[in-house]
Each structure stands twice: as C-alpha cells, then as structure tokens.
Short mmCIF file of C-alpha atoms in Angstrom, two decimals:
data_model
loop_
_atom_site.label_atom_id
_atom_site.label_comp_id
_atom_site.label_asym_id
_atom_site.label_seq_id
_atom_site.Cartn_x
_atom_site.Cartn_y
_atom_site.Cartn_z
CA MET A 20 28.14 0.92 -17.87
CA THR A 21 27.89 -2.47 -16.18
CA GLU A 22 24.83 -4.63 -16.73
CA THR A 23 23.41 -7.84 -15.29
CA LYS A 24 21.17 -10.21 -17.19
CA TYR A 25 18.48 -12.24 -15.45
CA TYR A 26 17.16 -15.08 -17.58
CA ASN A 27 15.19 -18.32 -17.55
CA PHE A 28 12.24 -16.98 -15.56
CA ASN A 29 8.47 -16.74 -15.89
CA GLY A 30 7.87 -13.01 -16.13
CA PHE A 31 4.83 -11.09 -14.92
CA ASN A 32 2.71 -9.59 -17.67
CA SER A 33 1.13 -6.42 -16.25
CA LYS A 34 -1.56 -6.30 -18.97
CA THR A 35 -2.95 -9.79 -18.31
CA GLY A 36 -1.83 -10.52 -14.76
CA ASN A 37 -0.37 -13.81 -15.99
CA PHE A 38 3.24 -14.99 -16.29
CA ASP A 39 5.00 -15.40 -19.64
CA PRO A 40 7.50 -18.28 -19.90
CA GLN A 41 11.19 -18.09 -20.80
CA CYS A 42 11.85 -14.42 -20.19
CA TYR A 43 15.00 -12.38 -19.68
CA ALA A 44 15.70 -8.87 -18.41
CA ILE A 45 18.87 -6.77 -18.48
CA VAL A 46 19.49 -4.24 -15.72
CA ASP A 47 21.86 -1.28 -15.72
CA ASP A 48 23.65 -1.78 -12.40
CA GLU A 49 24.31 1.96 -12.01
CA THR A 50 20.85 3.40 -12.74
CA GLY A 51 18.95 0.37 -11.42
CA ARG A 52 16.66 0.40 -14.46
CA TYR A 53 15.77 -2.23 -17.05
CA THR A 54 17.52 -1.62 -20.36
CA GLU A 55 16.17 -4.65 -22.23
CA VAL A 56 13.35 -7.12 -21.64
CA GLY A 57 12.31 -10.02 -23.83
CA HIS A 58 11.78 -13.73 -24.39
CA GLY A 59 14.46 -16.40 -24.68
CA GLU A 60 17.95 -16.21 -23.20
CA GLY A 61 18.77 -12.78 -24.56
CA PRO A 62 22.25 -11.52 -25.52
CA LYS A 63 25.41 -12.81 -23.85
CA LEU A 64 26.68 -10.65 -21.01
CA GLY A 65 29.63 -10.89 -18.66
CA GLN A 66 27.35 -11.15 -15.62
CA SER A 67 24.21 -13.27 -15.82
CA VAL A 68 21.86 -14.87 -13.30
CA ASP A 69 19.94 -18.04 -14.14
CA VAL A 70 16.65 -17.61 -12.30
CA GLY A 71 15.89 -21.30 -12.67
CA GLU A 72 12.38 -21.13 -14.14
CA LYS A 73 11.06 -19.35 -11.05
CA TYR A 74 8.41 -16.63 -11.13
CA MET A 75 9.56 -13.02 -11.31
CA MET A 76 7.24 -10.07 -10.74
CA PRO A 77 7.55 -6.39 -9.81
CA GLY A 78 8.14 -5.58 -6.17
CA ILE A 79 4.97 -5.34 -4.12
CA ILE A 80 3.43 -1.86 -3.81
CA ASN A 81 1.43 -1.21 -0.63
CA THR A 82 -0.71 1.91 -0.98
CA HIS A 83 -1.92 2.24 2.62
CA ILE A 84 0.41 2.14 5.64
CA HIS A 85 1.08 4.11 8.83
CA VAL A 86 4.83 3.74 9.04
CA ASP A 87 5.45 5.08 12.55
CA SER A 88 2.95 2.83 14.35
CA ASP A 89 4.30 0.25 16.77
CA VAL A 90 1.99 -2.77 16.68
CA ASN A 91 4.13 -4.65 19.22
CA TYR A 92 2.28 -2.91 22.05
CA GLU A 93 -1.14 -4.22 23.02
CA PHE A 94 -4.05 -2.20 21.74
CA GLY A 95 -5.64 0.04 24.32
CA LYS A 96 -2.61 -0.11 26.62
CA THR A 97 -0.09 2.62 27.34
CA LYS A 98 2.30 3.32 24.46
CA PHE A 99 0.24 1.67 21.73
CA GLY A 100 1.07 3.59 18.58
CA VAL A 101 2.81 6.96 18.48
CA ASP A 102 0.45 9.72 19.42
CA ASN A 103 2.17 12.34 21.56
CA GLU A 104 5.25 14.55 21.53
CA ASN A 105 7.15 12.41 24.04
CA GLU A 106 6.85 9.46 21.66
CA HIS A 107 8.35 11.28 18.68
CA VAL A 108 11.87 9.87 19.03
CA ARG A 109 10.45 6.38 19.28
CA ALA A 110 8.31 7.12 16.23
CA VAL A 111 11.43 7.64 14.13
CA ILE A 112 13.04 4.45 15.43
CA VAL A 113 9.83 2.48 14.84
CA ALA A 114 9.44 3.91 11.34
CA THR A 115 12.97 3.01 10.26
CA HIS A 116 12.52 -0.52 11.62
CA ASN A 117 9.19 -0.90 9.81
CA MET A 118 10.72 0.35 6.56
CA LYS A 119 13.48 -2.25 6.67
CA THR A 120 11.03 -5.03 7.56
CA MET A 121 8.72 -4.24 4.65
CA LEU A 122 11.53 -4.18 2.11
CA ARG A 123 12.89 -7.53 3.24
CA HIS A 124 9.44 -9.01 2.73
CA GLY A 125 9.27 -7.84 -0.87
CA VAL A 126 7.51 -4.47 -0.51
CA THR A 127 9.54 -2.02 -2.57
CA VAL A 128 7.14 0.95 -2.76
CA VAL A 129 4.66 2.30 -0.20
CA ARG A 130 2.19 5.14 0.23
CA ASN A 131 1.97 6.42 3.80
CA VAL A 132 -1.44 7.93 4.54
CA GLY A 133 -1.37 9.44 7.99
CA THR A 134 1.30 9.76 10.63
CA ALA A 135 2.04 11.83 13.71
CA ARG A 136 3.93 15.10 13.32
CA MET A 137 5.00 14.62 9.69
CA THR A 138 7.48 11.87 10.63
CA ASP A 139 6.95 10.06 7.35
CA ILE A 140 7.94 13.03 5.18
CA GLU A 141 11.46 13.11 6.59
CA ILE A 142 11.75 9.31 6.55
CA ALA A 143 10.80 9.36 2.86
CA ARG A 144 13.48 11.96 2.16
CA MET A 145 16.09 9.90 4.01
CA GLN A 146 15.15 6.79 2.05
CA ARG A 147 15.59 8.62 -1.25
CA GLU A 148 19.00 9.86 -0.05
CA GLY A 149 20.03 6.31 0.83
CA SER A 150 20.37 6.83 4.59
CA VAL A 151 17.31 4.71 5.45
CA GLU A 152 16.81 1.21 4.09
CA GLY A 153 13.27 0.58 2.95
CA PRO A 154 10.67 0.98 0.20
CA MET A 155 10.41 4.16 -1.82
CA MET A 156 7.71 6.08 0.01
CA ILE A 157 5.10 8.64 -0.99
CA ALA A 158 4.36 10.42 2.30
CA SER A 159 1.29 12.33 3.47
CA GLY A 160 2.30 13.72 6.82
CA ALA A 161 -0.65 14.04 9.20
CA ALA A 162 -4.18 13.29 7.99
CA PHE A 163 -7.00 15.85 8.11
CA SER A 164 -10.15 15.40 10.18
CA MET A 165 -12.92 17.55 11.61
CA THR A 166 -12.48 18.69 15.19
CA GLY A 167 -12.86 15.56 17.29
CA GLY A 168 -13.07 13.41 14.18
CA HIS A 169 -11.47 10.12 13.22
CA GLY A 170 -7.72 10.25 13.80
CA SER A 171 -7.76 13.65 15.46
CA GLY A 172 -6.40 12.22 18.70
CA GLY A 173 -3.43 10.51 17.09
CA GLY A 174 -1.53 13.43 15.65
CA GLY A 175 -4.03 14.35 12.94
CA ILE A 176 -4.76 17.93 11.84
CA GLU A 177 -8.21 19.22 12.78
CA VAL A 178 -9.91 21.43 10.19
CA ASP A 179 -13.38 22.96 10.12
CA GLY A 180 -14.71 24.78 7.10
CA VAL A 181 -13.39 25.39 3.62
CA ASP A 182 -10.94 28.14 4.57
CA GLU A 183 -9.24 26.06 7.26
CA VAL A 184 -8.97 23.10 4.90
CA ARG A 185 -7.47 25.21 2.14
CA LYS A 186 -4.88 26.76 4.46
CA ALA A 187 -3.94 23.47 6.12
CA VAL A 188 -3.53 21.59 2.84
CA ARG A 189 -1.31 24.33 1.46
CA GLN A 190 0.79 24.20 4.62
CA ALA A 191 1.12 20.41 4.44
CA MET A 192 2.32 20.60 0.83
CA LYS A 193 4.78 23.33 1.83
CA GLU A 194 6.17 20.93 4.43
CA GLY A 195 6.62 18.22 1.82
CA ALA A 196 3.40 16.18 1.74
CA GLN A 197 3.22 14.13 -1.46
CA ILE A 198 -0.30 12.81 -0.82
CA ILE A 199 -3.20 14.38 1.08
CA LYS A 200 -5.42 12.25 3.33
CA PHE A 201 -8.92 13.20 4.53
CA MET A 202 -10.95 11.39 7.20
CA VAL A 203 -14.41 11.65 5.66
CA THR A 204 -16.18 9.20 7.98
CA GLY A 205 -15.81 7.60 11.36
CA GLY A 206 -14.07 4.27 11.71
CA VAL A 207 -13.75 0.96 13.52
CA SER A 208 -10.90 1.47 15.96
CA ALA A 209 -10.85 5.14 17.00
CA GLY A 210 -13.34 4.85 19.87
CA ASP A 211 -16.89 3.91 20.76
CA PHE A 212 -18.03 7.48 20.13
CA GLU A 213 -18.09 7.06 16.34
CA ASN A 214 -18.92 4.48 13.69
CA PRO A 215 -18.07 3.83 10.02
CA ASN A 216 -21.39 5.19 8.73
CA GLN A 217 -20.93 8.55 10.44
CA VAL A 218 -20.15 11.33 7.96
CA GLN A 219 -17.62 13.75 9.44
CA LEU A 220 -16.11 16.04 6.81
CA ASN A 221 -18.48 17.85 4.48
CA GLU A 222 -18.28 17.57 0.71
CA ASP A 223 -17.30 21.21 0.22
CA GLU A 224 -14.47 20.81 2.74
CA VAL A 225 -13.04 17.76 0.97
CA ARG A 226 -13.47 19.38 -2.45
CA ALA A 227 -11.55 22.46 -1.32
CA GLY A 228 -8.62 20.26 -0.32
CA VAL A 229 -8.79 18.28 -3.55
CA ILE A 230 -8.65 21.46 -5.61
CA GLU A 231 -5.56 22.70 -3.78
CA ALA A 232 -3.76 19.34 -4.00
CA HIS A 233 -4.58 18.76 -7.67
CA LYS A 234 -3.26 22.22 -8.56
CA LYS A 235 0.17 20.86 -7.62
CA GLY A 236 -0.37 17.43 -9.13
CA ILE A 237 -0.73 15.84 -5.68
CA LYS A 238 -3.24 13.04 -5.19
CA VAL A 239 -5.87 12.79 -2.48
CA ALA A 240 -6.98 9.76 -0.46
CA ALA A 241 -10.16 9.60 1.60
CA HIS A 242 -10.84 7.38 4.59
CA ALA A 243 -14.49 6.61 3.85
CA GLN A 244 -16.32 3.52 5.06
CA GLY A 245 -20.07 4.16 5.00
CA ALA A 246 -22.06 4.49 1.76
CA GLU A 247 -22.78 8.22 1.99
CA GLY A 248 -19.23 9.10 3.00
CA ILE A 249 -17.89 7.10 0.05
CA LYS A 250 -20.08 9.05 -2.38
CA ILE A 251 -19.16 12.37 -0.76
CA ALA A 252 -15.49 11.53 -1.33
CA ILE A 253 -16.07 10.53 -4.96
CA ARG A 254 -18.11 13.65 -5.75
CA ALA A 255 -15.40 15.78 -4.14
CA GLY A 256 -12.90 14.34 -6.61
CA VAL A 257 -10.59 12.23 -4.46
CA ASP A 258 -8.25 9.81 -6.22
CA SER A 259 -8.82 6.88 -3.88
CA VAL A 260 -11.32 5.71 -1.30
CA GLU A 261 -9.73 3.80 1.56
CA HIS A 262 -11.54 0.84 3.18
CA ALA A 263 -14.91 1.41 1.44
CA PHE A 264 -17.01 -1.02 3.49
CA HIS A 265 -20.36 -0.11 1.92
CA ILE A 266 -20.11 0.42 -1.85
CA ASP A 267 -23.54 0.63 -3.48
CA ASP A 268 -24.44 0.60 -7.19
CA GLU A 269 -24.45 4.38 -7.41
CA ALA A 270 -20.95 4.55 -5.96
CA ILE A 271 -19.69 1.92 -8.41
CA ASP A 272 -21.06 3.92 -11.35
CA MET A 273 -19.46 7.10 -10.00
CA MET A 274 -16.11 5.40 -9.46
CA LYS A 275 -16.05 4.05 -13.01
CA VAL A 276 -16.88 7.46 -14.49
CA ASN A 277 -14.30 9.29 -12.34
CA GLY A 278 -11.60 6.62 -12.38
CA THR A 279 -11.63 6.50 -8.57
CA PHE A 280 -9.58 3.75 -6.95
CA VAL A 281 -10.61 1.58 -4.00
CA VAL A 282 -8.02 0.44 -1.46
CA PRO A 283 -9.83 -2.29 0.54
CA THR A 284 -7.38 -3.00 3.44
CA MET A 285 -9.23 -6.21 4.33
CA ILE A 286 -6.56 -7.47 6.72
CA ALA A 287 -7.10 -4.52 9.07
CA MET A 288 -10.61 -5.57 10.01
CA LYS A 289 -9.86 -9.31 9.95
CA ARG A 290 -6.98 -8.93 12.40
CA ILE A 291 -9.36 -7.26 14.85
CA ILE A 292 -12.05 -9.91 14.40
CA ASP A 293 -9.49 -12.67 14.99
CA ARG A 294 -8.45 -11.20 18.40
CA PRO A 295 -11.71 -11.07 20.40
CA GLU A 296 -9.90 -11.42 23.73
CA GLU A 297 -7.43 -8.63 23.05
CA VAL A 298 -9.53 -5.69 21.84
CA PRO A 299 -12.47 -3.82 23.38
CA ALA A 300 -15.93 -5.36 22.93
CA TRP A 301 -17.21 -2.31 21.04
CA MET A 302 -14.45 -2.70 18.46
CA ILE A 303 -15.23 -6.38 17.90
CA GLU A 304 -18.92 -5.54 17.52
CA ARG A 305 -18.16 -2.81 15.02
CA ALA A 306 -15.76 -4.91 12.95
CA THR A 307 -18.04 -7.95 12.78
CA THR A 308 -21.04 -5.77 11.91
CA HIS A 309 -19.35 -4.41 8.79
CA TRP A 310 -17.18 -7.38 7.76
CA GLN A 311 -19.74 -9.14 5.54
CA ALA A 312 -20.61 -5.90 3.75
CA HIS A 313 -16.93 -5.19 3.23
CA GLN A 314 -16.36 -8.53 1.52
CA LYS A 315 -19.36 -8.04 -0.77
CA SER A 316 -18.29 -4.49 -1.62
CA VAL A 317 -14.81 -5.58 -2.73
CA ALA A 318 -16.23 -8.42 -4.82
CA ARG A 319 -18.84 -6.20 -6.50
CA ALA A 320 -16.33 -3.45 -7.24
CA ALA A 321 -13.85 -5.90 -8.76
CA MET A 322 -16.52 -7.57 -10.87
CA ALA A 323 -17.71 -4.19 -12.13
CA GLY A 324 -14.22 -3.17 -13.21
CA VAL A 325 -13.56 -0.52 -10.57
CA ASN A 326 -9.88 0.30 -10.13
CA ILE A 327 -8.50 -1.51 -7.06
CA ALA A 328 -5.09 -1.03 -5.44
CA MET A 329 -3.65 -3.16 -2.65
CA GLY A 330 -3.10 -1.66 0.79
CA THR A 331 -3.01 -3.12 4.29
CA ASP A 332 -3.52 -0.24 6.74
CA ALA A 333 -0.34 -1.48 8.41
CA GLY A 334 0.02 -0.02 11.88
CA THR A 335 -3.55 -0.73 12.99
CA PRO A 336 -4.13 -3.32 15.75
CA PHE A 337 -2.06 -6.50 15.20
CA ASN A 338 -1.50 -5.50 11.58
CA GLY A 339 2.22 -5.24 11.03
CA PHE A 340 4.86 -4.59 8.40
CA ALA A 341 6.22 -8.05 7.59
CA ASN A 342 4.27 -10.48 5.39
CA GLU A 343 0.97 -8.65 5.85
CA SER A 344 0.99 -7.35 2.27
CA ALA A 345 1.12 -10.91 0.96
CA VAL A 346 -1.59 -11.95 3.43
CA GLU A 347 -3.79 -9.06 2.26
CA MET A 348 -3.42 -10.33 -1.30
CA ASP A 349 -4.56 -13.76 -0.16
CA MET A 350 -7.57 -12.21 1.59
CA MET A 351 -8.53 -10.28 -1.53
CA VAL A 352 -8.88 -13.63 -3.28
CA GLU A 353 -10.51 -15.53 -0.42
CA PHE A 354 -12.85 -12.88 0.96
CA GLY A 355 -13.02 -10.32 -1.84
CA HIS A 356 -13.50 -12.99 -4.52
CA MET A 357 -11.03 -11.29 -6.83
CA THR A 358 -9.02 -13.37 -9.29
CA PRO A 359 -5.32 -13.84 -8.53
CA GLN A 360 -4.56 -11.90 -11.70
CA GLN A 361 -6.60 -8.92 -10.47
CA VAL A 362 -4.87 -9.05 -7.11
CA LEU A 363 -1.38 -9.18 -8.61
CA GLN A 364 -2.23 -6.18 -10.78
CA SER A 365 -3.64 -4.37 -7.74
CA ALA A 366 -0.29 -4.71 -5.96
CA THR A 367 1.84 -3.69 -8.95
CA ILE A 368 0.68 -1.71 -11.99
CA ASN A 369 -2.66 -0.54 -10.54
CA ALA A 370 -0.99 0.65 -7.34
CA ALA A 371 1.64 2.48 -9.39
CA LYS A 372 -1.05 4.19 -11.47
CA LEU A 373 -2.90 5.31 -8.34
CA MET A 374 0.30 6.80 -6.94
CA GLY A 375 1.20 8.49 -10.23
CA ILE A 376 4.50 6.59 -10.56
CA SER A 377 3.69 4.08 -13.31
CA ASP A 378 6.46 5.48 -15.53
CA ASN A 379 8.99 4.13 -13.05
CA TYR A 380 7.36 1.34 -11.05
CA GLY A 381 4.86 -1.50 -11.34
CA MET A 382 6.10 -3.40 -14.41
CA ILE A 383 9.04 -5.38 -15.73
CA ALA A 384 9.66 -3.10 -18.69
CA VAL A 385 12.41 -1.04 -20.31
CA GLY A 386 12.98 2.21 -18.42
CA GLN A 387 11.35 1.02 -15.20
CA TYR A 388 13.28 0.62 -11.98
CA ALA A 389 14.32 -3.00 -11.47
CA ASP A 390 12.35 -3.57 -8.28
CA PHE A 391 11.35 -7.23 -8.34
CA ILE A 392 10.72 -10.35 -6.33
CA VAL A 393 11.27 -13.98 -7.34
CA ILE A 394 9.17 -16.83 -5.96
CA GLN A 395 9.12 -20.59 -6.51
CA GLU A 396 5.46 -21.11 -7.39
CA ASN A 397 2.98 -19.44 -9.74
CA PRO A 398 0.80 -17.18 -7.55
CA ASN A 399 -2.03 -17.47 -10.05
CA ASP A 400 -2.24 -21.13 -9.08
CA ASN A 401 -1.72 -20.41 -5.39
CA ILE A 402 -1.80 -16.79 -4.23
CA LYS A 403 -0.17 -17.86 -0.96
CA ALA A 404 3.06 -18.26 -2.96
CA ILE A 405 3.63 -14.52 -2.39
CA GLN A 406 4.07 -15.32 1.32
CA GLU A 407 7.16 -17.44 0.59
CA LYS A 408 9.82 -16.76 3.22
CA ASP A 409 12.83 -17.25 0.95
CA LYS A 410 11.76 -15.10 -1.98
CA TRP A 411 14.40 -12.98 -3.68
CA VAL A 412 13.98 -9.23 -3.27
CA PHE A 413 15.72 -6.67 -5.48
CA GLN A 414 15.41 -2.90 -5.33
CA HIS A 415 16.73 -0.72 -8.16
CA GLY A 416 18.65 -3.74 -9.41
CA GLN A 417 20.44 -4.29 -6.11
CA PRO A 418 19.93 -7.46 -4.04
CA VAL A 419 18.12 -7.10 -0.73
CA VAL A 420 17.42 -10.80 -0.23
CA PHE A 421 19.25 -13.03 -2.70
CA HIS A 422 20.57 -16.57 -2.22
CA GLN A 423 23.50 -16.17 -4.56
CA GLU A 424 25.12 -19.50 -3.84
CA GLU A 425 22.07 -21.29 -5.25
CA ASN A 426 22.30 -19.67 -8.67
CA ILE A 427 24.59 -19.74 -11.66
CA ILE A 428 26.41 -16.44 -12.06
CA SER A 429 28.90 -16.09 -14.89
#
C-alpha cells in the first residue's frame, strides 16, 4: 500500500463549518480514501505534500444539475438544450464535456435531477467505470410531470394518476434511476402557459412515487416553487424540495419535523434576471416577481434550522457548469443571508446527507474518499474565495488540478 501525506493546512470542520489550523491527512493512493486525519505534521511518510497553510475542504457537491443541457445556445432559439431524438448524440457529447468542466472547477459529486432519454444514467455508469472524467453522479433519468406539465416538453415522462406514477417510477428504477424527480408545480422558464404557483401533480400521485422509491432506498426530489406545491411535496414525503420560492411558516415547521431538505438554486433565477435583453419578456416578469420572495424564503429557512443543500440548476438559461457552484454559494450568503459556515456545510456534509452518501463523501475524515479542494483564502472571511481559478482539485486522492512545482514533495 502506498500512501501520501498532506500536511500544514487549515482543514474544514464539517460540524462547525470552520477551519481548524495545522492539520494533516494521509491518503491511501490505491483506494483513494483517508486512512488518518489529525492535527500537527503527522507521521513521517515517503511521499508528503506541504499544503503551505492553505485552506483544504471537501470537494464541492452540487445537488441539482441537468448534465446534458447545452447553455451555449441562446435561449428560445433552435437547438437550445437537448429535447428531441435527433439531439441525443449531441446530448452525450454535451454531458461528457459538462462533467469534465465541473470536476476541474472543484465539483467532485453531483446529483442530476432530470435529463432527456435517461442520458445521465449511462453517463453516471461510465464515470464510475473510469471511462468518463467528471464528478461522481447520482442520476435520475427523466423527471415526472403531469400531461402538459413542467418539463414535459423536454424529454420528461408524463404521468396521470396513481397507477401511472407507480408503474413509471418502477420502470425508471429498473432502468437505473438512483433518484426520482417530480414536477409538482409550474416554473419560471417552461413557457408563458404556467407559473410557479400553479400546482400540477396531486399529493396522492407524488406520495405513490415516494412509496415506491423509498421501498428501494431511493430518494425523491420535488420541483416545487409555490407555497401550496411545497407543502404538497412535504406531506407526500419527498426528501428535498427544489427551488422553494415561497416557504411559509407552516412549511418550515413541516420541513423540520420531516427532515426535508431545501435546494434553493438561487443562481438560476438571477441569471435570467440579469439578461433582460436575451430572454422573453414573460420570463423576466416571472423571475422578478418571485425573486424577492425567494431570497426571504432561503433566509427564513436557514435561520429556522431547515436542512439546506447547495444546487445550481445548471443547464437552465445562461447557467453553466464551470464556476457556477461557487457563485451559487456566494449568492446564498449575499441574497439568502446564510452564514458562510452554513453555505460551506450545504455544499459538503449536508449535500452528502441529502444524497445518502455521507459515509463516503462530504468530510475530511478516516474512511471517506479523498475528494478535496485547496484554496488560498479562508472562505468564511470571503466566500468568493471558492471561485479561485487556481484552486487544487483532487478526486479519490488523485490530482485533477494540482500545481506540483509550487509545493514541497518528498
């Protein structure tokens, strides 16, 4: 067994969200897992890396992406996104490119929640086999909506009634879905025929899918933006509510009792608002109408102690796969009024708990995979430090981005 020691760094403490000084970690180079973690220089090893008092934290976990979306095309124009059979080959190419981009920006784990024609399930398999470079991915396949509902025109699966939901969820799990996604309400960007407050799937339909998924230990995410849709999703037993623009006091109490997570995806709406000349007027109107409520909802949920996990909704208009995760974290502080510590936890240990992978990811701890990033500045003093262009990125103990010539290796 060969091991590498990393020492002289400020290490992320997942319990507090702060950084502990003068830490070391030893990684088994074959398994990619931490074998020893502590304070001081640690034992002498043949191969050691002096981290130079920089800040080391677990790799970023993004719990809401759409990996096969091509945001390089203008919204509303031909070929935006991947939404028909002729685009399937390009979907695979786009997805593999997006995977590589995310990893090189420090995102080492992702949860894909909706894609066309189950593309993400095979991409996730290929990543685990080592034939695709990118984050470890939990994949949903296509999302479920009512007939004509949110996402139904972009490769989603239309279901109406409990029996159809039950059958479709079982089929998706048979095909390899590791997370189930329901479109409970309308949204911002699907079209001017719907809105975020519009309830689409019924509570009994969502509950039927939750029951089937939970039988197999598979988690369920719900796109729910309006207040009533959010509460329908919680009552139905989903594990996370995505976007959650309008969280009222009743919903907060329900989330705390049930342990429901919120994935805010603040960057998705802000990127639309910031491009008034490039998106339809109805979309701008819808985004600006709900933006203030969204900010207040995130702040109130965080203050109340609701579980929050970071996600970007990457693949929506002008919302890509590069540094957007780090930008989302900045927005959670600026607009969601969360503390930097809360945000760092949301993108590491909280995200891992939501995804059911906290035994392997989300901490710098013995037995965990050595997925980590190293940055120059303490992000609790300046959350923008996560956006650093030259940060080190390691996945399973192997360097992805690492400026070796700048460090002492013995």
